[in-house]
PDB file of C-alpha atoms in Angstrom:
ATOM      1  CA  UNK A   1      -6.831  15.237   8.381  1.00 50.00           C
ATOM      2  CA  UNK A   2      -9.587  16.142  10.792  1.00 52.00           C
ATOM      3  CA  UNK A   3      -9.228  18.807  13.349  1.00 56.00           C
ATOM      4  CA  UNK A   4      -7.664  17.219  16.415  1.00 55.00           C
ATOM      5  CA  UNK A   5      -7.723  20.333  18.658  1.00 58.00           C
ATOM      6  CA  UNK A   6     -10.430  19.081  20.955  1.00 63.00           C
ATOM      7  CA  UNK A   7      -9.348  15.454  20.983  1.00 92.00           C
ATOM      8  CA  UNK A   8      -6.491  13.276  21.995  1.00 97.00           C
ATOM      9  CA  UNK A   9      -4.743  12.397  18.658  1.00 98.00           C
ATOM     10  CA  UNK A  10      -2.686   9.284  17.894  1.00 98.00           C
ATOM     11  CA  UNK A  11      -0.606   8.622  14.793  1.00 98.00           C
ATOM     12  CA  UNK A  12       0.845   5.116  14.176  1.00 98.00           C
ATOM     13  CA  UNK A  13       3.895   4.975  12.037  1.00 98.00           C
ATOM     14  CA  UNK A  14       5.703   2.206  10.192  1.00 98.00           C
ATOM     15  CA  UNK A  15       7.927   2.230   7.023  1.00 97.00           C
ATOM     16  CA  UNK A  16       5.457   2.121   4.121  1.00 97.00           C
ATOM     17  CA  UNK A  17       2.085   2.517   5.881  1.00 98.00           C
ATOM     18  CA  UNK A  18       0.557  -0.582   4.293  1.00 98.00           C
ATOM     19  CA  UNK A  19       1.069  -3.321   6.953  1.00 98.00           C
ATOM     20  CA  UNK A  20       1.747  -2.450  10.573  1.00 98.00           C
ATOM     21  CA  UNK A  21       0.636   1.099  10.985  1.00 98.00           C
ATOM     22  CA  UNK A  22      -2.697   0.749   9.130  1.00 98.00           C
ATOM     23  CA  UNK A  23      -3.386  -2.386  11.188  1.00 98.00           C
ATOM     24  CA  UNK A  24      -2.701  -0.384  14.311  1.00 98.00           C
ATOM     25  CA  UNK A  25      -4.993   2.325  13.127  1.00 98.00           C
ATOM     26  CA  UNK A  26      -7.829  -0.074  12.270  1.00 98.00           C
ATOM     27  CA  UNK A  27      -7.435  -2.058  15.599  1.00 98.00           C
ATOM     28  CA  UNK A  28      -7.193   1.047  17.842  1.00 98.00           C
ATOM     29  CA  UNK A  29      -9.991   2.829  15.984  1.00 98.00           C
ATOM     30  CA  UNK A  30     -12.317  -0.128  16.857  1.00 98.00           C
ATOM     31  CA  UNK A  31     -11.094  -0.335  20.463  1.00 98.00           C
ATOM     32  CA  UNK A  32     -11.727   3.381  20.776  1.00 98.00           C
ATOM     33  CA  UNK A  33     -15.143   3.012  19.163  1.00 98.00           C
ATOM     34  CA  UNK A  34     -16.110   0.044  21.399  1.00 98.00           C
ATOM     35  CA  UNK A  35     -15.175   2.103  24.371  1.00 97.00           C
ATOM     36  CA  UNK A  36     -17.520   4.890  23.209  1.00 97.00           C
ATOM     37  CA  UNK A  37     -14.621   7.328  22.772  1.00 97.00           C
ATOM     38  CA  UNK A  38     -14.629   7.978  19.036  1.00 96.00           C
ATOM     39  CA  UNK A  39     -15.568  11.683  19.632  1.00 96.00           C
ATOM     40  CA  UNK A  40     -12.578  12.095  21.983  1.00 97.00           C
ATOM     41  CA  UNK A  41      -9.778  10.187  20.368  1.00 97.00           C
ATOM     42  CA  UNK A  42      -8.634  10.678  16.783  1.00 97.00           C
ATOM     43  CA  UNK A  43      -6.555   7.940  15.085  1.00 98.00           C
ATOM     44  CA  UNK A  44      -4.461   7.887  11.926  1.00 98.00           C
ATOM     45  CA  UNK A  45      -1.424   6.248  10.398  1.00 98.00           C
ATOM     46  CA  UNK A  46       1.397   7.100   8.127  1.00 98.00           C
ATOM     47  CA  UNK A  47       4.876   5.866   6.906  1.00 98.00           C
ATOM     48  CA  UNK A  48       8.338   7.148   7.091  1.00 98.00           C
ATOM     49  CA  UNK A  49       8.747   6.546   3.341  1.00 97.00           C
ATOM     50  CA  UNK A  50       6.643   7.325   0.387  1.00 94.00           C
ATOM     51  CA  UNK A  51       6.756   3.847  -1.253  1.00 94.00           C
ATOM     52  CA  UNK A  52       2.971   3.223  -1.361  1.00 95.00           C
ATOM     53  CA  UNK A  53       1.319   6.685  -1.045  1.00 97.00           C
ATOM     54  CA  UNK A  54      -2.388   6.376  -1.846  1.00 98.00           C
ATOM     55  CA  UNK A  55      -2.427   2.613  -1.815  1.00 98.00           C
ATOM     56  CA  UNK A  56      -4.723   0.598   0.475  1.00 98.00           C
ATOM     57  CA  UNK A  57      -3.197  -1.675   3.138  1.00 98.00           C
ATOM     58  CA  UNK A  58      -1.549  -4.910   2.032  1.00 97.00           C
ATOM     59  CA  UNK A  59      -4.331  -7.487   1.136  1.00 97.00           C
ATOM     60  CA  UNK A  60      -2.775  -9.945   3.643  1.00 97.00           C
ATOM     61  CA  UNK A  61      -3.031  -7.379   6.400  1.00 98.00           C
ATOM     62  CA  UNK A  62      -6.565  -6.575   5.370  1.00 98.00           C
ATOM     63  CA  UNK A  63      -7.556 -10.276   5.348  1.00 98.00           C
ATOM     64  CA  UNK A  64      -5.996 -11.045   8.707  1.00 97.00           C
ATOM     65  CA  UNK A  65      -7.633  -7.991  10.200  1.00 98.00           C
ATOM     66  CA  UNK A  66     -11.051  -8.895   8.716  1.00 98.00           C
ATOM     67  CA  UNK A  67     -10.920 -12.306  10.241  1.00 97.00           C
ATOM     68  CA  UNK A  68     -10.738 -10.605  13.588  1.00 97.00           C
ATOM     69  CA  UNK A  69     -13.412  -8.062  12.959  1.00 97.00           C
ATOM     70  CA  UNK A  70     -11.254  -5.018  12.128  1.00 98.00           C
ATOM     71  CA  UNK A  71     -11.714  -2.964   8.961  1.00 97.00           C
ATOM     72  CA  UNK A  72      -8.645  -1.474   7.125  1.00 98.00           C
ATOM     73  CA  UNK A  73     -10.099  -1.081   3.693  1.00 97.00           C
ATOM     74  CA  UNK A  74     -10.775   2.665   4.079  1.00 97.00           C
ATOM     75  CA  UNK A  75      -7.214   3.468   4.963  1.00 98.00           C
ATOM     76  CA  UNK A  76      -4.804   4.886   2.376  1.00 98.00           C
ATOM     77  CA  UNK A  77      -1.012   5.056   2.811  1.00 98.00           C
ATOM     78  CA  UNK A  78       0.624   8.413   3.283  1.00 98.00           C
ATOM     79  CA  UNK A  79       3.905   9.690   4.412  1.00 98.00           C
ATOM     80  CA  UNK A  80       4.475  11.389   7.719  1.00 98.00           C
ATOM     81  CA  UNK A  81       4.447  15.169   7.198  1.00 98.00           C
ATOM     82  CA  UNK A  82       6.166  17.859   9.206  1.00 97.00           C
ATOM     83  CA  UNK A  83       2.737  19.044  10.191  1.00 98.00           C
ATOM     84  CA  UNK A  84       2.097  15.780  11.957  1.00 98.00           C
ATOM     85  CA  UNK A  85       4.603  16.531  14.649  1.00 98.00           C
ATOM     86  CA  UNK A  86       2.588  19.521  15.670  1.00 97.00           C
ATOM     87  CA  UNK A  87      -0.865  18.095  15.114  1.00 97.00           C
ATOM     88  CA  UNK A  88      -0.715  14.743  16.967  1.00 98.00           C
ATOM     89  CA  UNK A  89      -0.419  14.188  20.665  1.00 98.00           C
ATOM     90  CA  UNK A  90       1.112  10.737  20.327  1.00 98.00           C
ATOM     91  CA  UNK A  91       3.276   9.475  17.407  1.00 98.00           C
ATOM     92  CA  UNK A  92       3.738   5.775  18.006  1.00 98.00           C
ATOM     93  CA  UNK A  93       6.244   3.976  15.888  1.00 98.00           C
ATOM     94  CA  UNK A  94       6.407   0.253  15.220  1.00 98.00           C
ATOM     95  CA  UNK A  95      10.131  -0.309  15.272  1.00 98.00           C
ATOM     96  CA  UNK A  96      13.483   1.198  16.256  1.00 98.00           C
ATOM     97  CA  UNK A  97      14.600   1.835  12.647  1.00 98.00           C
ATOM     98  CA  UNK A  98      11.547   3.985  11.857  1.00 98.00           C
ATOM     99  CA  UNK A  99      11.831   5.653  15.276  1.00 98.00           C
ATOM    100  CA  UNK A 100      15.330   6.782  14.331  1.00 98.00           C
ATOM    101  CA  UNK A 101      14.042   8.086  10.974  1.00 97.00           C
ATOM    102  CA  UNK A 102      11.470  10.245  12.827  1.00 97.00           C
ATOM    103  CA  UNK A 103      13.852  11.395  15.493  1.00 98.00           C
ATOM    104  CA  UNK A 104      16.038  12.993  12.768  1.00 97.00           C
ATOM    105  CA  UNK A 105      12.977  14.911  11.452  1.00 97.00           C
ATOM    106  CA  UNK A 106      11.040  15.835  14.640  1.00 98.00           C
ATOM    107  CA  UNK A 107      11.363  19.462  15.865  1.00 97.00           C
ATOM    108  CA  UNK A 108      12.839  19.593  19.396  1.00 97.00           C
ATOM    109  CA  UNK A 109       9.581  20.798  21.064  1.00 96.00           C
ATOM    110  CA  UNK A 110       7.748  17.708  19.808  1.00 98.00           C
ATOM    111  CA  UNK A 111      10.432  14.975  20.501  1.00 97.00           C
ATOM    112  CA  UNK A 112       8.525  13.644  23.488  1.00 97.00           C
ATOM    113  CA  UNK A 113       5.548  12.720  21.405  1.00 97.00           C
ATOM    114  CA  UNK A 114       7.514  10.187  19.312  1.00 98.00           C
ATOM    115  CA  UNK A 115       7.813   6.721  20.991  1.00 97.00           C
ATOM    116  CA  UNK A 116       7.865   3.057  20.243  1.00 97.00           C
ATOM    117  CA  UNK A 117       4.214   1.884  20.260  1.00 98.00           C
ATOM    118  CA  UNK A 118       4.807  -1.250  22.344  1.00 97.00           C
ATOM    119  CA  UNK A 119       6.963   0.509  24.894  1.00 93.00           C
ATOM    120  CA  UNK A 120       4.521   3.276  25.241  1.00 90.00           C
ATOM    121  CA  UNK A 121       1.565   0.829  25.674  1.00 85.00           C
ATOM    122  CA  UNK A 122       3.511  -0.747  28.516  1.00 84.00           C
ATOM    123  CA  UNK A 123       3.712  -4.304  29.872  1.00 84.00           C
ATOM    124  CA  UNK A 124       4.636  -5.872  26.592  1.00 85.00           C
ATOM    125  CA  UNK A 125       7.431  -8.528  26.327  1.00 88.00           C
ATOM    126  CA  UNK A 126       8.391  -7.264  22.829  1.00 93.00           C
ATOM    127  CA  UNK A 127       9.511  -3.724  22.179  1.00 95.00           C
ATOM    128  CA  UNK A 128       8.890  -3.718  18.416  1.00 97.00           C
ATOM    129  CA  UNK A 129       6.212  -4.834  16.014  1.00 97.00           C
ATOM    130  CA  UNK A 130       8.040  -6.975  13.349  1.00 97.00           C
ATOM    131  CA  UNK A 131       7.433  -6.158   9.747  1.00 97.00           C
ATOM    132  CA  UNK A 132       5.427  -9.020   8.109  1.00 97.00           C
ATOM    133  CA  UNK A 133       5.810  -7.810   4.538  1.00 94.00           C
ATOM    134  CA  UNK A 134       8.229 -10.496   3.316  1.00 93.00           C
ATOM    135  CA  UNK A 135       6.928 -13.267   5.431  1.00 90.00           C
ATOM    136  CA  UNK A 136       3.885 -15.462   5.477  1.00 89.00           C
ATOM    137  CA  UNK A 137       0.398 -15.365   7.074  1.00 91.00           C
ATOM    138  CA  UNK A 138       1.766 -16.117  10.493  1.00 95.00           C
ATOM    139  CA  UNK A 139       3.648 -12.844  10.464  1.00 96.00           C
ATOM    140  CA  UNK A 140       0.384 -10.894  10.017  1.00 97.00           C
ATOM    141  CA  UNK A 141      -1.225 -12.817  12.761  1.00 97.00           C
ATOM    142  CA  UNK A 142       1.696 -12.116  15.148  1.00 96.00           C
ATOM    143  CA  UNK A 143       1.312  -8.369  14.277  1.00 97.00           C
ATOM    144  CA  UNK A 144      -2.253  -8.429  15.081  1.00 97.00           C
ATOM    145  CA  UNK A 145      -1.614 -10.284  18.399  1.00 96.00           C
ATOM    146  CA  UNK A 146       0.841  -7.611  19.406  1.00 97.00           C
ATOM    147  CA  UNK A 147      -1.260  -4.648  18.287  1.00 97.00           C
ATOM    148  CA  UNK A 148      -4.513  -5.917  19.802  1.00 97.00           C
ATOM    149  CA  UNK A 149      -2.808  -6.362  23.227  1.00 96.00           C
ATOM    150  CA  UNK A 150      -0.991  -2.936  23.035  1.00 96.00           C
ATOM    151  CA  UNK A 151      -4.159  -1.189  21.758  1.00 97.00           C
ATOM    152  CA  UNK A 152      -5.989  -2.042  24.961  1.00 96.00           C
ATOM    153  CA  UNK A 153      -3.200  -0.863  27.118  1.00 95.00           C
ATOM    154  CA  UNK A 154      -2.673   2.341  25.048  1.00 96.00           C
ATOM    155  CA  UNK A 155      -6.304   3.239  25.610  1.00 97.00           C
ATOM    156  CA  UNK A 156      -5.881   2.780  29.379  1.00 95.00           C
ATOM    157  CA  UNK A 157      -2.915   5.190  29.259  1.00 94.00           C
ATOM    158  CA  UNK A 158      -4.435   7.973  27.140  1.00 95.00           C
ATOM    159  CA  UNK A 159      -8.121   7.676  27.939  1.00 91.00           C
ATOM    160  CA  UNK A 160      -9.565  11.255  28.374  1.00 78.00           C
TER     161      UNK A 160
END
């Protein structure tokens, strides 16, 4: 991980870190770059489980993202570490199940950093990003729709 001390830092979290959270990382990274804020906002992703550590994002997630101009190919799955709770300013989780997983682990002083991504972004009709892993192409498109909309709102909220 890069030094985040001088920047606002965001960690996106899902279960395996191969579909939703790397999609959020790639989308938000581009939104931040397009806004000229790459030097001020650090973005990463991780999973609550170690199922796919070291693996690239799911090929279906990469293809759906690529069609919309987002690059996920440089991302590798990792598991949330205890250090992440201290290092990141915002730990944004895709669904309630993984939020509960993290809330068991997060030290008390850092509990306020851990939130549902869509609720934190504000103004969304959904509260969770559904897991597209066992579904078809339309699930990955829905994930992108939700994440793109939330990414813009997130930047508005945390912009330095």
